[in-house]
Amino acid sequence: FVEGELEAAAEAFVEGSTFVDVRERTVTTSAIFRWYARDFGRTDEEVLGRIRGWMPAGRGRFALEGMLADGRGGVRLAYAPYDWTTNASDSTSDYDATATRSEYSWLLGG
């Protein structure tokens, strides 16, 4: 039961945070995949395979599968900036996204 819920949450997260650009051969996804890369694969190709497994059927998944299978390689994995405000709840009215970004800038490489 829990595994199914985790899988559904991963699918929903990937669906809302992953974009495939065939022309640029780039998959852009959440920075969480960079921060926890070892949990998703040892190489970018393994991470892309994991992401592919969570993508819903449709153009994005079809495009990614095609790029991974075409033998050309060179599919670039890029990471979108993380939106720290998504972690704020209505009960934390004193939340300061700028201060949080600054406090954790070392995670973002900045």
Coordinates of C-alpha atoms in Angstrom, one line a residue, residues 15-86:
E15 CA 4.8 15.1 -14.2
G16 CA 4.8 18.6 -12.7
S17 CA 8.5 19.2 -12.7
T18 CA 10.1 17.6 -15.7
F19 CA 10.3 19.0 -19.2
V20 CA 11.8 17.4 -22.4
D21 CA 13.3 19.5 -25.1
V22 CA 14.0 17.1 -28.1
R23 CA 15.7 19.7 -30.2
E24 CA 18.2 20.6 -27.4
R25 CA 18.3 17.0 -26.3
T26 CA 17.8 18.2 -22.7
V27 CA 15.6 17.0 -19.9
T28 CA 15.0 19.7 -17.2
T29 CA 13.8 18.5 -13.8
S30 CA 13.8 19.5 -10.2
A31 CA 17.1 20.2 -8.4
I32 CA 16.0 17.5 -5.9
F33 CA 17.3 15.0 -8.4
R34 CA 20.7 16.6 -8.3
W35 CA 20.8 16.9 -4.5
Y36 CA 19.8 13.3 -4.0
A37 CA 21.4 11.9 -7.2
R38 CA 22.8 8.8 -5.5
D39 CA 19.2 7.8 -4.6
F40 CA 18.2 7.9 -8.3
G41 CA 21.2 6.4 -10.1
R42 CA 25.0 6.5 -10.5
T43 CA 25.0 8.2 -13.9
D44 CA 22.8 10.8 -15.6
E45 CA 21.6 8.0 -17.9
E46 CA 20.4 6.0 -14.9
V47 CA 18.7 9.1 -13.4
L48 CA 17.0 9.7 -16.7
G49 CA 15.8 6.1 -16.8
R50 CA 14.3 6.5 -13.4
I51 CA 12.6 9.7 -14.3
R52 CA 11.3 8.1 -17.5
G53 CA 9.7 5.3 -15.4
W54 CA 7.8 7.9 -13.5
M55 CA 6.7 10.0 -16.5
P56 CA 3.1 9.6 -17.6
A57 CA 2.4 8.1 -21.0
G58 CA 2.4 10.9 -23.6
R59 CA 4.7 13.1 -25.7
G60 CA 7.3 13.8 -23.0
R61 CA 7.8 10.2 -22.1
F62 CA 7.8 9.1 -25.8
A63 CA 10.4 11.8 -26.6
L64 CA 12.6 10.8 -23.7
E65 CA 12.4 7.2 -24.6
G66 CA 13.3 8.0 -28.2
M67 CA 16.3 10.1 -27.2
L68 CA 17.6 7.4 -24.8
A69 CA 17.2 4.6 -27.4
D70 CA 18.4 6.4 -30.6
G71 CA 22.1 5.6 -30.0
R72 CA 23.2 9.2 -30.3
G73 CA 23.8 9.6 -26.6
G74 CA 24.3 13.1 -25.3
V75 CA 21.0 13.6 -23.5
R76 CA 21.7 16.4 -21.1
L77 CA 20.1 16.4 -17.7
A78 CA 19.5 20.0 -16.4
Y79 CA 18.0 21.2 -13.2
A80 CA 15.5 23.9 -12.6
P81 CA 16.1 26.2 -9.7
Y82 CA 14.2 25.0 -6.6
D83 CA 11.3 27.1 -5.5
W84 CA 11.7 27.3 -1.7
T85 CA 8.3 29.0 -1.3
T86 CA 6.6 25.7 -2.0

